[in-house]
């Protein structure tokens, strides 16, 4: 099926949607993005994604391409037109194109941002068999830039990390900087020891996950103990269980780190419970 996508104010068939070759997203990775999941035809935590988008744009002094209300409308329209029941909405805003290549930012008065949205149909996203099996991860060095709190489209290293994991027979990689785990290639990282959930605190070193925020709140509401602190990969390897969070995979149990099985090598009870709670609560609040 040819998708309907959104580009700079227009809904178009994906085959007819175009962006300039001079677009700074293409030439400089000068753009930000958001991924919002859709369950039951509704958007999960749209508000959280919209707030983080605004923050990313502000940090990069990029103008907003449209209002939050318009964004919501576009998301909903795309979900409707593409008949998405379970899937994702991808949104990207770049600094646009002033018709040439230049390191200096173009004048925002004369160069409009580029805004693109498209849907990805993912039936079975909630009931994902991968979550029942759990993920195997490897650890690799974190060589990304120092503003990982801004959700930019500079995803080459995360892509390389996924490829390294694949080559090693694993599903994903966790990134290590100065001896401590930062996060996963496209998710936030956690381990559980003696019932306590440990995850790295927020800073410029990691993306401030929208799912992370919701899951930590739900964990506390469920009387689970949460500690936000730096942790090493060795601590995670000795943990009872581990998991990741992201808008596209929700809560994903981790069953193996660098070849070491966690617990009995199957998804742990806390990860499974948090996944259930997250799916349940988010669906209730979906719009
Ligand atoms: N990735 N950390 C990184 C580096 C990420 O790329 C992501 C999300 C997260 C989790 O954030 P959230 O819970 O808001 O999705 C953490 C998205 C899903 C992606 O790139 O596809």
GROMACS .gro file of C-alpha atoms and ligand atoms in nm:
model
  308
    1UNK     CA    1   0.000   0.000   0.000
    2UNK     CA    2   0.128   0.346  -0.086
    3UNK     CA    3   0.139   0.548   0.232
    4UNK     CA    4   0.012   0.899   0.264
    5UNK     CA    5   0.287   1.113   0.414
    6UNK     CA    6   0.303   1.476   0.523
    7UNK     CA    7   0.560   1.720   0.384
    8UNK     CA    8   0.559   2.094   0.449
    9UNK     CA    9   0.185   2.141   0.472
   10UNK     CA   10   0.075   1.877   0.221
   11UNK     CA   11  -0.056   1.523   0.244
   12UNK     CA   12   0.093   1.329  -0.047
   13UNK     CA   13   0.147   0.972  -0.164
   14UNK     CA   14   0.494   0.866  -0.044
   15UNK     CA   15   0.607   0.832  -0.406
   16UNK     CA   16   0.538   1.201  -0.471
   17UNK     CA   17   0.683   1.353  -0.153
   18UNK     CA   18   1.015   1.531  -0.202
   19UNK     CA   19   1.270   1.734  -0.005
   20UNK     CA   20   1.550   1.948  -0.154
   21UNK     CA   21   1.897   1.795  -0.199
   22UNK     CA   22   2.022   2.109  -0.018
   23UNK     CA   23   1.813   2.037   0.289
   24UNK     CA   24   2.033   2.071   0.597
   25UNK     CA   25   1.887   1.752   0.741
   26UNK     CA   26   2.037   1.569   0.442
   27UNK     CA   27   2.367   1.761   0.423
   28UNK     CA   28   2.442   1.828   0.791
   29UNK     CA   29   2.212   1.607   1.000
   30UNK     CA   30   2.074   1.945   1.109
   31UNK     CA   31   1.740   1.815   1.222
   32UNK     CA   32   1.545   1.669   1.511
   33UNK     CA   33   1.288   1.393   1.527
   34UNK     CA   34   1.029   1.217   1.740
   35UNK     CA   35   0.877   0.870   1.723
   36UNK     CA   36   0.531   0.830   1.875
   37UNK     CA   37   0.369   0.491   1.901
   38UNK     CA   38   0.013   0.411   1.805
   39UNK     CA   39  -0.192   0.149   1.984
   40UNK     CA   40  -0.557   0.085   1.913
   41UNK     CA   41  -0.540   0.366   1.655
   42UNK     CA   42  -0.447   0.618   1.926
   43UNK     CA   43  -0.130   0.812   2.005
   44UNK     CA   44   0.072   0.712   2.311
   45UNK     CA   45   0.204   1.006   2.517
   46UNK     CA   46   0.173   1.262   2.237
   47UNK     CA   47   0.210   1.542   2.491
   48UNK     CA   48   0.548   1.411   2.613
   49UNK     CA   49   0.683   1.389   2.258
   50UNK     CA   50   0.555   1.735   2.169
   51UNK     CA   51   0.721   1.888   2.476
   52UNK     CA   52   1.054   1.716   2.405
   53UNK     CA   53   1.037   1.823   2.039
   54UNK     CA   54   0.996   2.184   2.147
   55UNK     CA   55   1.296   2.148   2.377
   56UNK     CA   56   1.513   1.994   2.102
   57UNK     CA   57   1.417   2.279   1.865
   58UNK     CA   58   1.492   2.543   2.130
   59UNK     CA   59   1.832   2.393   2.211
   60UNK     CA   60   1.926   2.414   1.843
   61UNK     CA   61   1.768   2.758   1.790
   62UNK     CA   62   1.547   2.610   1.525
   63UNK     CA   63   1.205   2.762   1.462
   64UNK     CA   64   0.897   2.548   1.528
   65UNK     CA   65   0.747   2.435   1.199
   66UNK     CA   66   0.394   2.441   1.340
   67UNK     CA   67   0.198   2.457   1.665
   68UNK     CA   68   0.139   2.163   1.900
   69UNK     CA   69  -0.229   2.159   1.801
   70UNK     CA   70  -0.140   2.139   1.432
   71UNK     CA   71   0.109   1.862   1.505
   72UNK     CA   72  -0.155   1.660   1.685
   73UNK     CA   73  -0.393   1.710   1.396
   74UNK     CA   74  -0.131   1.591   1.143
   75UNK     CA   75  -0.046   1.284   1.355
   76UNK     CA   76  -0.413   1.191   1.380
   77UNK     CA   77  -0.481   1.254   1.014
   78UNK     CA   78  -0.192   1.029   0.908
   79UNK     CA   79  -0.302   0.753   1.146
   80UNK     CA   80  -0.651   0.777   0.998
   81UNK     CA   81  -0.551   0.797   0.631
   82UNK     CA   82  -0.306   0.508   0.664
   83UNK     CA   83  -0.544   0.302   0.880
   84UNK     CA   84  -0.284   0.245   1.150
   85UNK     CA   85  -0.409   0.040   1.443
   86UNK     CA   86  -0.064  -0.047   1.581
   87UNK     CA   87   0.247   0.127   1.462
   88UNK     CA   88   0.453   0.443   1.478
   89UNK     CA   89   0.439   0.801   1.361
   90UNK     CA   90   0.781   0.940   1.265
   91UNK     CA   91   0.825   1.318   1.268
   92UNK     CA   92   1.130   1.508   1.150
   93UNK     CA   93   1.197   1.881   1.144
   94UNK     CA   94   1.513   2.015   0.984
   95UNK     CA   95   1.654   2.365   0.945
   96UNK     CA   96   1.544   2.351   0.583
   97UNK     CA   97   1.728   2.458   0.272
   98UNK     CA   98   1.847   2.793   0.142
   99UNK     CA   99   1.953   2.640  -0.187
  100UNK     CA  100   2.321   2.579  -0.120
  101UNK     CA  101   2.564   2.413   0.124
  102UNK     CA  102   2.699   2.631   0.402
  103UNK     CA  103   2.808   2.553   0.761
  104UNK     CA  104   2.652   2.878   0.882
  105UNK     CA  105   2.284   2.851   0.975
  106UNK     CA  106   2.057   3.019   0.720
  107UNK     CA  107   1.847   3.316   0.832
  108UNK     CA  108   1.531   3.173   0.991
  109UNK     CA  109   1.337   3.474   0.858
  110UNK     CA  110   1.393   3.360   0.501
  111UNK     CA  111   1.457   2.985   0.533
  112UNK     CA  112   1.162   2.781   0.653
  113UNK     CA  113   1.214   2.454   0.841
  114UNK     CA  114   1.131   2.131   0.661
  115UNK     CA  115   0.871   1.914   0.831
  116UNK     CA  116   0.809   1.554   0.737
  117UNK     CA  117   0.584   1.295   0.900
  118UNK     CA  118   0.510   0.939   0.800
  119UNK     CA  119   0.357   0.632   0.961
  120UNK     CA  120   0.496   0.281   1.002
  121UNK     CA  121   0.242   0.004   1.024
  122UNK     CA  122   0.346  -0.249   1.292
  123UNK     CA  123   0.072  -0.498   1.366
  124UNK     CA  124   0.156  -0.691   1.684
  125UNK     CA  125   0.362  -0.406   1.834
  126UNK     CA  126   0.209  -0.453   2.179
  127UNK     CA  127   0.207  -0.832   2.168
  128UNK     CA  128   0.562  -0.844   2.032
  129UNK     CA  129   0.713  -1.199   2.044
  130UNK     CA  130   1.059  -1.038   2.093
  131UNK     CA  131   0.942  -0.910   2.433
  132UNK     CA  132   0.850  -1.264   2.537
  133UNK     CA  133   1.196  -1.390   2.443
  134UNK     CA  134   1.389  -1.089   2.572
  135UNK     CA  135   1.683  -0.916   2.407
  136UNK     CA  136   2.050  -1.011   2.400
  137UNK     CA  137   2.277  -0.712   2.416
  138UNK     CA  138   2.647  -0.640   2.379
  139UNK     CA  139   2.833  -0.343   2.523
  140UNK     CA  140   3.027  -0.103   2.302
  141UNK     CA  141   3.203   0.225   2.354
  142UNK     CA  142   2.987   0.539   2.342
  143UNK     CA  143   3.155   0.770   2.091
  144UNK     CA  144   2.853   0.994   2.020
  145UNK     CA  145   2.855   1.372   2.061
  146UNK     CA  146   2.800   1.547   2.396
  147UNK     CA  147   2.437   1.660   2.351
  148UNK     CA  148   2.252   1.330   2.349
  149UNK     CA  149   1.964   1.499   2.530
  150UNK     CA  150   1.872   1.664   2.198
  151UNK     CA  151   1.692   1.416   1.973
  152UNK     CA  152   1.885   1.485   1.653
  153UNK     CA  153   1.886   1.276   1.337
  154UNK     CA  154   2.260   1.202   1.374
  155UNK     CA  155   2.198   0.829   1.403
  156UNK     CA  156   2.500   0.684   1.225
  157UNK     CA  157   2.672   0.555   1.538
  158UNK     CA  158   2.354   0.404   1.685
  159UNK     CA  159   2.304   0.231   1.348
  160UNK     CA  160   2.663   0.104   1.357
  161UNK     CA  161   2.603  -0.016   1.712
  162UNK     CA  162   2.299  -0.218   1.601
  163UNK     CA  163   2.509  -0.368   1.320
  164UNK     CA  164   2.788  -0.460   1.566
  165UNK     CA  165   2.524  -0.631   1.782
  166UNK     CA  166   2.383  -0.814   1.483
  167UNK     CA  167   2.727  -0.937   1.377
  168UNK     CA  168   2.785  -1.061   1.733
  169UNK     CA  169   2.457  -1.257   1.722
  170UNK     CA  170   2.285  -1.013   1.962
  171UNK     CA  171   1.983  -0.784   1.928
  172UNK     CA  172   2.115  -0.449   2.046
  173UNK     CA  173   2.403  -0.267   2.214
  174UNK     CA  174   2.444  -0.063   2.533
  175UNK     CA  175   2.689   0.222   2.520
  176UNK     CA  176   2.969   0.275   2.771
  177UNK     CA  177   3.140   0.604   2.851
  178UNK     CA  178   3.410   0.647   3.116
  179UNK     CA  179   3.326   0.300   3.245
  180UNK     CA  180   2.954   0.367   3.292
  181UNK     CA  181   2.653   0.266   3.082
  182UNK     CA  182   2.490   0.568   2.917
  183UNK     CA  183   2.194   0.409   2.734
  184UNK     CA  184   2.106   0.170   2.454
  185UNK     CA  185   2.149   0.258   2.085
  186UNK     CA  186   1.783   0.365   2.071
  187UNK     CA  187   1.652   0.315   2.423
  188UNK     CA  188   1.719   0.384   2.790
  189UNK     CA  189   1.888   0.113   2.998
  190UNK     CA  190   1.802  -0.037   3.340
  191UNK     CA  191   1.897  -0.331   3.560
  192UNK     CA  192   1.724  -0.478   3.862
  193UNK     CA  193   1.907  -0.615   4.168
  194UNK     CA  194   1.730  -0.737   4.482
  195UNK     CA  195   1.409  -0.574   4.364
  196UNK     CA  196   1.563  -0.231   4.306
  197UNK     CA  197   1.551  -0.074   3.958
  198UNK     CA  198   1.868   0.117   3.870
  199UNK     CA  199   1.902   0.359   3.578
  200UNK     CA  200   2.131   0.647   3.486
  201UNK     CA  201   2.009   0.993   3.594
  202UNK     CA  202   1.911   1.253   3.333
  203UNK     CA  203   2.187   1.477   3.194
  204UNK     CA  204   2.320   1.580   2.852
  205UNK     CA  205   2.469   1.229   2.825
  206UNK     CA  206   2.141   1.051   2.749
  207UNK     CA  207   1.813   1.110   2.576
  208UNK     CA  208   1.539   1.201   2.822
  209UNK     CA  209   1.314   0.915   2.723
  210UNK     CA  210   0.941   0.977   2.724
  211UNK     CA  211   0.887   0.610   2.802
  212UNK     CA  212   1.153   0.632   3.077
  213UNK     CA  213   0.961   0.909   3.250
  214UNK     CA  214   0.631   0.721   3.235
  215UNK     CA  215   0.781   0.387   3.340
  216UNK     CA  216   0.967   0.536   3.640
  217UNK     CA  217   0.647   0.705   3.754
  218UNK     CA  218   0.452   0.380   3.716
  219UNK     CA  219   0.724   0.183   3.897
  220UNK     CA  220   0.703   0.419   4.193
  221UNK     CA  221   0.324   0.406   4.192
  222UNK     CA  222   0.353   0.025   4.203
  223UNK     CA  223   0.578   0.061   4.516
  224UNK     CA  224   0.887  -0.054   4.327
  225UNK     CA  225   1.218   0.088   4.443
  226UNK     CA  226   1.399   0.306   4.186
  227UNK     CA  227   1.751   0.445   4.208
  228UNK     CA  228   1.890   0.689   3.951
  229UNK     CA  229   2.270   0.661   3.950
  230UNK     CA  230   2.564   0.576   3.728
  231UNK     CA  231   2.622   0.201   3.685
  232UNK     CA  232   2.878  -0.021   3.516
  233UNK     CA  233   2.817  -0.300   3.268
  234UNK     CA  234   2.960  -0.546   3.524
  235UNK     CA  235   2.689  -0.451   3.772
  236UNK     CA  236   2.430  -0.507   3.500
  237UNK     CA  237   2.581  -0.848   3.416
  238UNK     CA  238   2.544  -0.953   3.781
  239UNK     CA  239   2.187  -0.824   3.799
  240UNK     CA  240   1.876  -1.035   3.850
  241UNK     CA  241   1.724  -0.885   3.538
  242UNK     CA  242   1.753  -0.591   3.301
  243UNK     CA  243   1.541  -0.407   3.046
  244UNK     CA  244   1.524  -0.111   2.810
  245UNK     CA  245   1.251   0.142   2.739
  246UNK     CA  246   1.157   0.327   2.420
  247UNK     CA  247   0.849   0.451   2.240
  248UNK     CA  248   0.889   0.182   1.974
  249UNK     CA  249   0.950  -0.120   2.201
  250UNK     CA  250   0.789   0.000   2.530
  251UNK     CA  251   0.952  -0.207   2.806
  252UNK     CA  252   1.184  -0.468   2.652
  253UNK     CA  253   1.334  -0.732   2.883
  254UNK     CA  254   1.708  -0.795   2.844
  255UNK     CA  255   1.812  -1.156   2.905
  256UNK     CA  256   2.181  -1.155   2.815
  257UNK     CA  257   2.466  -0.902   2.834
  258UNK     CA  258   2.797  -0.970   2.656
  259UNK     CA  259   2.717  -1.343   2.651
  260UNK     CA  260   2.628  -1.358   3.024
  261UNK     CA  261   2.274  -1.478   3.094
  262UNK     CA  262   2.082  -1.276   3.354
  263UNK     CA  263   1.895  -1.481   3.613
  264UNK     CA  264   1.758  -1.789   3.438
  265UNK     CA  265   1.802  -1.627   3.096
  266UNK     CA  266   1.433  -1.545   3.050
  267UNK     CA  267   1.252  -1.208   3.092
  268UNK     CA  268   1.246  -1.106   3.458
  269UNK     CA  269   0.927  -1.049   3.662
  270UNK     CA  270   0.980  -0.675   3.710
  271UNK     CA  271   1.038  -0.608   3.341
  272UNK     CA  272   0.734  -0.818   3.250
  273UNK     CA  273   0.516  -0.643   3.510
  274UNK     CA  274   0.632  -0.297   3.400
  275UNK     CA  275   0.560  -0.381   3.038
  276UNK     CA  276   0.206  -0.486   3.131
  277UNK     CA  277   0.148  -0.177   3.346
  278UNK     CA  278   0.294   0.054   3.082
  279UNK     CA  279   0.082  -0.088   2.798
  280UNK     CA  280  -0.227  -0.085   3.011
  281UNK     CA  281  -0.189   0.268   3.151
  282UNK     CA  282  -0.067   0.423   2.825
  283UNK     CA  283  -0.358   0.279   2.632
  284UNK     CA  284  -0.600   0.428   2.882
  285UNK     CA  285  -0.438   0.771   2.843
  286UNK     CA  286  -0.389   0.748   2.463
  287UNK     CA  287  -0.550   1.018   2.249
  288LIG     N1  288   1.457   0.611   2.007
  288LIG     N2  289   1.773   0.681   2.398
  288LIG     C1  290   1.795   0.692   2.266
  288LIG     C2  291   1.934   0.712   2.219
  288LIG     C3  292   1.687   0.684   2.175
  288LIG     O1  293   1.709   0.696   2.045
  288LIG     C4  294   1.556   0.662   2.226
  288LIG     C5  295   1.436   0.655   2.136
  288LIG     C6  296   1.539   0.649   2.365
  288LIG     C7  297   1.403   0.628   2.427
  288LIG     O2  298   1.324   0.745   2.422
  288LIG     P1  299   1.165   0.738   2.414
  288LIG     O3  300   1.120   0.657   2.529
  288LIG     O4  301   1.123   0.878   2.421
  288LIG     O5  302   1.133   0.670   2.281
  288LIG     C8  303   1.649   0.661   2.449
  288LIG     C9  304   1.348   0.609   1.911
  288LIG    C10  305   1.237   0.520   1.950
  288LIG    C11  306   1.401   0.583   1.772
  288LIG     O6  307   1.507   0.638   1.745
  288LIG     O7  308   1.340   0.513   1.694
   0.00000   0.00000   0.00000
